C-alpha positions as MATLAB code, in Angstrom:
seq = 'MKQEIDRYVQGLESAFFTRKMRPKFHFSSPAGWMNDPHAPVWYHGEYHLFFNYYPYDTQGIRPKCWGHAVTKDFTSYRLLPTAIAPDSEYDRDGCASGCAVVHDDKLYLIYTGRNYYRRPQEVQCIAYSGDGIHFMKEAKNPVVWPPNPSQKDFRDPFVYRKDNRWQMLLGGKQGKTPCLYRYESENLTEWSYGGIFATAGAGDGTVWECPSLHETDPAPILLLSPENIDGVIQKSLYFFGEKRADTFYPTGRREIDYGCDYYAAQFFQSPDGQTLVNAWMHKWDNDHLTRRDGWIGAMTTPRTFFWEPGGKIKGEFLNSLKNLRKNKSVLQNIKLGPSRNYPLAGEKTSFWMEIFLEWNHWQGTCFEIGLLTDGTEKSGLWIRFEKNLSRLIIENHTADHQQCHRLLPLEPGFWRQNLHMDILVDVSCVEFSVNEEIFVTDCVYPAQYDKGIHFCKSDRTPEAFQVVLYDMEPAQFSFQMEA';
ca = [
       0.000    0.000    0.000;
       2.778    2.473    0.890;
       4.564    1.965   -2.423;
       1.318    2.509   -4.331;
       0.726    5.799   -2.470;
       4.265    7.001   -3.186;
       4.032    6.247   -6.913;
       0.728    8.120   -7.094;
       2.056   11.175   -5.250;
       5.228   11.369   -7.328;
       3.078   11.370  -10.437;
       1.419   14.608   -9.226;
       4.657   16.575   -8.854;
       4.031   18.879  -11.821;
       0.443   19.523  -10.680;
       1.735   20.484   -7.222;
       3.953   23.262   -8.579;
       1.210   24.726  -10.795;
      -1.451   25.062   -8.080;
      -2.772   28.610   -8.213;
      -3.354   28.949   -4.467;
      -0.364   26.929   -3.256;
       1.622   28.810   -0.591;
       5.246   29.237   -1.562;
       7.040   29.065    1.786;
       4.507   27.136    3.893;
       4.473   23.338    3.745;
       1.221   22.260    2.081;
      -0.321   18.905    1.230;
       1.627   17.171   -1.560;
      -1.665   15.703   -2.815;
      -5.264   15.421   -1.642;
      -6.087   15.861    2.033;
      -3.684   16.690    4.876;
      -4.580   17.308    8.504;
      -2.744   17.239   11.854;
       0.998   17.815   11.458;
       2.603   15.816   14.260;
       5.285   17.600   16.235;
       8.538   17.660   14.237;
      11.378   15.676   15.780;
      15.134   16.218   15.250;
      16.813   13.004   14.115;
      20.131   12.437   12.319;
      20.630   16.126   11.575;
      17.155   17.002   10.265;
      13.638   17.720   11.440;
      11.305   14.885   10.493;
       7.770   16.056    9.748;
       4.861   13.628    9.880;
       1.257   14.424    9.008;
      -2.106   12.698    8.575;
      -2.676   12.247    4.903;
      -5.010   10.837    2.245;
      -3.674   11.719   -1.221;
      -6.523   10.402   -3.382;
      -9.246   12.972   -2.602;
      -9.960   16.047   -0.443;
     -12.868   14.775    1.658;
     -10.943   14.109    4.863;
     -13.026   11.064    5.818;
     -10.865    8.310    4.306;
      -8.435    6.128    6.325;
      -5.295    8.206    6.802;
      -1.663    7.242    6.373;
       1.316    9.184    7.729;
       3.095   11.343    5.182;
       6.747   12.104    5.851;
       9.136   14.901    4.921;
      12.432   16.284    6.241;
      13.858   19.778    6.561;
      16.874   21.329    8.238;
      15.435   24.793    8.858;
      11.886   24.993    7.355;
      13.138   26.773    4.233;
      13.391   23.624    2.067;
      11.615   20.277    2.199;
      12.177   16.802    0.843;
       9.392   14.236    0.726;
      10.235   10.775    2.005;
       8.316    7.527    1.458;
       5.025    7.156    3.306;
       5.891    6.223    6.890;
       2.870    4.103    7.889;
      -0.397    3.140    6.211;
      -3.663    1.474    7.383;
      -2.720   -2.068    6.408;
      -3.377   -3.959    9.667;
      -6.498   -5.119   11.471;
      -5.978   -2.677   14.355;
      -5.606    0.399   12.081;
      -7.716   -0.588    9.047;
      -9.739    2.658    9.353;
      -6.754    4.941    9.717;
      -3.383    5.649   11.276;
      -4.589    8.697   13.199;
      -2.643   11.397   15.036;
       0.261   10.852   17.387;
       3.910   11.805   17.802;
       7.490   10.754   17.121;
      10.345   10.243   19.611;
      13.966    9.102   19.436;
      15.004    6.140   21.604;
      18.276    4.156   21.398;
      19.058    5.930   18.112;
      15.824    4.674   16.544;
      12.902    6.811   15.462;
       9.589    5.676   16.960;
       6.116    6.678   15.795;
       3.326    6.374   18.363;
      -0.111    6.701   16.790;
      -3.803    5.927   17.206;
      -5.007    2.934   15.223;
      -8.681    2.988   14.246;
     -11.060    0.134   13.481;
     -14.705    1.194   13.593;
     -15.942   -2.425   13.492;
     -14.219   -3.327   16.751;
     -14.575   -2.370   20.392;
     -12.610   -0.415   21.373;
     -12.480    1.606   18.172;
      -9.244    3.459   19.034;
      -6.018    1.898   20.337;
      -2.409    3.054   20.465;
       0.261    1.541   18.229;
       4.009    1.754   17.552;
       6.197    1.771   14.433;
       9.962    2.170   14.430;
      12.888    2.807   12.095;
      16.653    2.545   12.321;
      17.302    4.885    9.399;
      14.431    7.375    9.793;
      12.978    6.363    6.425;
      11.699    2.768    6.459;
       9.307    1.909    9.300;
       8.110   -1.409   10.696;
       5.061   -1.822   12.889;
       5.639   -3.308   16.325;
       4.659   -6.987   16.555;
       2.967   -6.359   19.924;
       0.527   -3.776   18.497;
      -1.738   -2.472   19.888;
       0.425   -1.502   22.849;
      -2.160    0.582   24.771;
      -5.877   -0.135   25.205;
      -8.411    2.200   26.873;
      -9.489    1.503   30.461;
     -13.032    0.915   29.179;
     -13.356   -1.189   25.974;
     -16.591    0.603   25.032;
     -14.904    4.007   25.106;
     -14.973    5.837   21.762;
     -12.628    8.798   22.347;
      -9.112    7.614   23.153;
      -6.545    9.139   20.836;
      -3.640   11.432   19.904;
      -0.773   10.105   22.072;
       1.844   12.601   23.199;
       4.978   10.858   24.521;
       7.800   12.480   26.490;
      10.647   11.473   28.777;
      10.514   12.134   32.521;
      12.358   10.544   35.459;
      13.990    7.963   33.151;
      10.617    6.686   31.992;
       8.414    7.375   29.024;
       5.139    9.143   29.735;
       2.134    9.075   27.404;
      -0.803   11.495   27.508;
      -4.002   10.589   25.637;
      -7.177   12.518   24.954;
     -10.261   10.750   26.291;
     -13.384   11.039   28.400;
     -14.737   10.015   31.751;
     -18.439    9.763   31.055;
     -19.126   13.060   29.282;
     -16.179   14.916   30.826;
     -13.027   15.373   28.722;
      -9.813   14.217   30.340;
      -6.253   13.155   29.640;
      -5.136    9.645   30.505;
      -1.527    8.959   31.508;
       0.517    5.809   30.825;
       4.134    4.903   31.651;
       6.763    2.730   29.982;
      10.471    1.918   30.121;
      10.795    0.662   26.542;
       7.883    2.220   24.527;
       6.273   -1.187   23.868;
       5.036   -2.198   27.348;
       2.837    0.391   29.050;
       1.132    0.604   32.437;
      -1.846    2.789   33.277;
      -0.877    5.774   35.435;
      -4.254    7.414   36.056;
      -5.947   10.655   35.018;
      -3.485   13.423   34.225;
      -5.995   16.289   33.798;
      -9.751   16.765   33.815;
     -11.811   19.423   32.064;
     -13.653   22.016   34.062;
     -17.015   23.550   33.219;
     -16.920   25.081   29.750;
     -13.649   23.393   28.733;
     -15.173   21.627   25.734;
     -16.636   18.219   24.924;
     -13.515   16.412   23.616;
      -9.811   17.090   24.203;
      -7.545   16.365   21.240;
      -3.816   16.621   20.482;
      -2.344   17.112   23.983;
       1.185   18.473   24.292;
       3.025   19.344   27.499;
       5.799   21.876   28.082;
       7.279   21.682   31.582;
       8.871   25.009   32.343;
       9.334   27.566   35.083;
       7.324   29.019   36.650;
       4.600   26.498   35.717;
       3.893   23.700   33.236;
       1.939   24.562   30.089;
      -0.587   22.116   28.660;
      -1.457   22.629   25.000;
      -4.809   21.192   23.869;
      -7.234   21.328   20.959;
     -10.725   21.097   22.488;
     -13.916   20.657   20.510;
     -17.082   22.685   21.186;
     -15.602   25.334   23.434;
     -16.687   28.981   23.795;
     -19.371   28.388   21.152;
     -16.767   27.323   18.580;
     -16.353   23.825   17.166;
     -12.548   23.764   17.401;
      -9.795   25.810   19.051;
      -6.206   25.389   20.170;
      -5.642   26.616   23.731;
      -2.886   26.446   26.288;
      -3.757   25.805   29.915;
      -1.483   26.991   32.679;
      -1.635   25.646   36.229;
       0.307   23.460   38.590;
       1.363   19.842   38.620;
       1.149   17.721   41.766;
       1.780   13.974   42.001;
       1.629   13.462   38.226;
      -1.660   15.345   37.955;
      -2.119   18.688   36.247;
      -4.522   21.204   37.810;
      -5.442   24.005   35.371;
      -5.801   27.509   36.785;
      -6.412   29.384   33.539;
      -6.375   29.143   29.778;
      -5.690   31.267   26.733;
      -5.903   30.888   22.974;
      -2.538   30.297   21.377;
      -3.843   31.739   18.079;
      -6.946   33.841   17.396;
      -7.386   33.041   13.703;
      -9.916   31.005   11.734;
      -7.468   28.313   10.701;
      -5.252   27.089   13.532;
      -5.728   23.641   15.051;
      -3.913   20.565   16.392;
      -1.003   22.678   17.686;
       2.010   20.818   19.108;
       5.139   21.754   21.042;
       8.506   20.529   19.804;
      12.153   21.149   20.609;
      14.931   22.521   18.409;
      18.418   21.001   18.659;
      19.574   24.070   20.627;
      16.785   23.678   23.205;
      14.246   26.233   21.986;
      10.576   25.417   22.486;
       8.652   25.768   19.233;
       5.056   25.225   18.196;
       3.408   24.439   14.870;
      -0.120   23.544   13.810;
      -2.511   22.585   11.032;
      -3.616   25.591    8.976;
      -7.194   24.423    8.612;
     -10.077   23.055   10.698;
     -12.422   20.174   10.073;
     -15.562   22.192    9.337;
     -13.891   24.952    7.320;
     -14.433   24.674    3.578;
     -11.473   26.025    1.616;
     -11.254   27.054   -2.007;
      -8.021   25.104   -2.469;
     -10.290   22.100   -2.942;
     -10.664   23.355   -6.519;
      -6.948   22.680   -6.993;
      -7.264   19.160   -5.570;
      -5.668   19.694   -2.175;
      -6.524   20.663    1.400;
      -4.259   21.549    4.293;
      -0.998   23.308    5.105;
       1.297   23.674    8.117;
       1.783   26.955    9.883;
       5.274   28.372   10.105;
       6.924   27.312   13.392;
       6.987   29.852   16.231;
       9.048   30.141   19.358;
       7.204   29.938   22.657;
       8.753   31.416   25.803;
       8.144   33.025   29.182;
       9.057   36.636   29.781;
       9.826   38.097   33.215;
       6.519   38.833   34.882;
       4.821   35.678   33.597;
       3.864   36.671   30.057;
       3.996   34.054   27.344;
       5.359   35.404   24.080;
       6.631   34.125   20.760;
       7.974   35.023   17.351;
       8.195   33.465   13.915;
      11.089   31.090   13.440;
      14.269   33.062   12.802;
      15.516   30.814    9.972;
      12.561   31.930    7.818;
      14.326   35.278    7.499;
      16.775   33.512    5.179;
      14.003   33.584    2.566;
      13.647   37.374    2.761;
      15.030   39.546   -0.048;
      14.566   42.992   -1.643;
      14.111   44.985    1.557;
      12.251   48.264    1.154;
      11.330   50.829    3.804;
       8.224   53.007    3.601;
       8.382   56.155    5.722;
       6.536   59.463    6.023;
       3.320   57.701    5.085;
       0.349   60.049    4.923;
      -2.878   58.385    5.955;
      -6.424   59.623    6.009;
      -9.956   58.260    6.422;
     -10.893   58.753    2.763;
      -8.039   56.880    1.094;
      -6.188   53.583    1.322;
      -2.401   53.713    1.299;
      -0.943   50.917   -0.886;
       1.535   48.791    1.049;
       2.787   45.932   -1.138;
       1.259   46.380   -4.561;
       0.025   43.041   -5.872;
       2.729   40.924   -4.254;
       1.610   37.429   -3.246;
       4.414   36.293   -0.902;
       6.042   38.771    1.476;
       7.032   39.555    5.059;
       5.948   42.946    6.322;
       6.911   44.655    9.565;
       4.829   47.575   10.844;
       5.991   49.975   13.563;
       3.718   52.604   15.076;
       4.069   54.715   18.227;
       0.604   55.004   19.709;
       1.541   57.999   21.885;
       2.347   59.954   18.702;
      -1.026   59.146   17.157;
      -4.201   61.086   17.913;
      -6.553   58.944   15.859;
      -9.100   56.334   16.936;
      -8.942   53.709   14.144;
      -5.959   52.199   12.314;
      -6.646   49.531    9.659;
      -4.706   47.107    7.466;
      -6.256   45.290    4.496;
      -4.570   42.218    2.965;
      -5.366   40.282   -0.217;
      -8.335   42.541   -0.929;
      -9.765   43.768   -4.232;
      -9.643   47.322   -2.922;
     -12.874   47.232   -0.947;
     -13.468   46.644    2.752;
     -15.734   43.671    2.046;
     -12.983   41.513    0.601;
      -9.781   39.928    1.860;
      -8.557   40.155    5.460;
      -8.924   43.378    7.453;
      -7.155   44.104   10.739;
      -8.560   47.062   12.671;
      -7.229   48.646   15.876;
      -9.927   50.757   17.586;
      -8.291   52.849   20.270;
     -11.478   54.557   21.470;
     -13.069   51.138   22.140;
      -9.762   49.472   23.132;
     -10.139   46.463   20.869;
      -8.700   44.615   17.869;
     -11.048   43.368   15.151;
     -10.058   40.773   12.535;
     -12.433   40.156    9.630;
     -11.851   37.499    6.982;
     -14.296   38.319    4.196;
     -13.200   35.339    2.101;
     -14.356   32.806    4.703;
     -17.816   31.678    5.718;
     -17.336   29.775    8.939;
     -16.902   30.256   12.674;
     -14.359   32.802   13.842;
     -14.129   34.608   10.482;
     -14.987   37.723   12.555;
     -13.029   38.105   15.794;
     -13.208   40.897   18.349;
     -10.379   40.924   20.887;
     -10.514   43.315   23.863;
      -7.185   45.053   24.515;
      -5.958   46.099   27.933;
      -5.353   49.834   28.548;
      -1.621   49.158   28.825;
      -1.566   48.040   25.179;
      -1.776   51.661   24.008;
       1.181   52.704   26.157;
       3.602   50.465   24.246;
       4.734   50.819   20.652;
       3.080   48.619   18.045;
       5.236   46.051   16.255;
       3.542   43.691   13.807;
       5.089   40.894   11.759;
       2.813   39.960    8.845;
       3.489   36.918    6.657;
       1.413   36.750    3.468;
       1.823   33.648    1.306;
      -0.589   33.476   -1.665;
      -3.600   32.122    0.293;
      -2.168   32.070    3.836;
      -1.790   34.928    6.303;
      -0.088   34.752    9.691;
       0.583   37.823   11.794;
       1.723   38.686   15.290;
       1.099   41.770   17.415;
       3.885   42.677   19.850;
       4.894   38.986   19.959;
       1.801   38.295   22.128;
      -1.214   38.004   19.809;
      -0.995   35.563   16.884;
      -3.567   35.150   14.108;
      -3.664   32.544   11.320;
      -6.188   32.716    8.460;
      -6.541   31.173    5.033;
      -7.451   34.111    2.784;
      -8.485   33.825   -0.850;
      -8.087   36.880   -3.084;
     -10.875   37.717   -5.513;
      -8.517   36.698   -8.316;
      -6.348   33.611   -8.009;
      -3.084   35.368   -8.745;
      -3.346   38.779   -7.140;
      -4.506   40.737   -4.152;
      -4.016   44.342   -3.037;
      -2.719   45.428    0.371;
      -3.655   48.690    2.123;
      -3.567   50.569    5.363;
      -5.547   53.608    6.455;
      -6.275   55.685    9.535;
      -8.515   58.561   10.607;
      -5.337   60.486   11.541;
      -1.793   60.428   10.179;
       0.606   58.842   12.703;
       3.747   60.872   13.290;
       5.949   57.834   13.989;
       4.940   55.130   11.512;
       7.157   52.864    9.417;
       6.645   49.834    7.184;
       9.481   47.463    6.263;
       8.738   45.093    3.397;
      10.580   41.996    2.172;
       9.797   39.701   -0.730;
       9.861   36.027    0.248;
      11.679   33.440   -1.802;
       9.782   30.152   -2.184;
      10.879   27.226   -0.067;
      12.406   24.408   -2.074;
      10.251   21.285   -2.299;
      11.595   17.960   -3.600;
       9.414   14.983   -4.569;
      12.338   12.610   -5.115;
      11.673   10.516   -1.965;
      15.289    9.358   -2.060;
      16.442    7.030    0.702;
];
């Protein structure tokens, strides 16, 4: 089955490079449907990327395999042969989400095997490789079964090392209450049940998916993707709290990204010890126009994730992406007014823009940025800072699903600091950050496939306002699948 998939995907190489809405420096589905990108893992001098994948159509309901690619710095990618496929009784309906870890110089994949004609429907399985390319499934599969055989939700293993033992967290339920189960192992193939690691409180959703844990000072951070939370079908949130006796007690939560299209986020580590996070640039109920081109799904660009003195969590786009920047231009002395839009980037389709504005030198009440528009305010993505109402509004006029209109209250202290925005536009993808604290990810489709216009405007001209613009080179993408 894996060889058949690889031959099919390689035959679509030319179609991949001619997709009209394909992002140029984001990793997107090589063919068909792609969902959850599992946390990249550093092995033998490269990051190994794994992702749920069905290359034959874009419906997202077929049994998934695990696609596989490698990169050194997220500026070039090389596809490798399909890692695992649903070819066994315990995963006949899909090799669902999971993670990868390195143990005794082997690369292990821990994933959820699905069989909807069996009880339980979801079990946890192992595959391993000595070269990072060719994987064998563990003879003892499945290696973890749910406490209750009739349980339906029991998936998305996250495995990490602690106290010389492997720990596994799994999304599940106790009755109707979402929870995380914990298991322990010395060798990754024999696991013992360790109890409930965390339990949802009131309003914390109906299902917890894709857990990921970052143990740091001053407190551990639990990253989750709950369903049906805050009136929204899917979100990615981080919970902060305290950990006592191998149990996590949440004391608060916050969205890690406020956009329409950010889900299944996962922590991972760089070789130099940085904590990074990436996610799926899509959600299950969002219908995207890339379906016309025969593909669905992309990965976000990785971001750092760190504590600042005083307890703030902040981040920034991965520094190595700056290697793709070229043709720097600086726009200064920009005159804005309520009756005209100031052109920012012409009809460029892939660029990195930095915006600097000193709020204390600005007497206006509304500052707006329009991206991938046709020149009107009812198209593309609009970002609006309303100082008089102390809020940020994000409107994606190319989407018709939950969260395409977001209103974020801003604290009074926000207006006492200078504004710094990093905006990444990539054909049909937009990611931006505000002061390294607010991140937004949206798929945005210009009125015409190959162009969009970018503006800013304000009801007053800021005295201290600067825009720095870089073109972005495309990331290299190889279909050779060489061993």
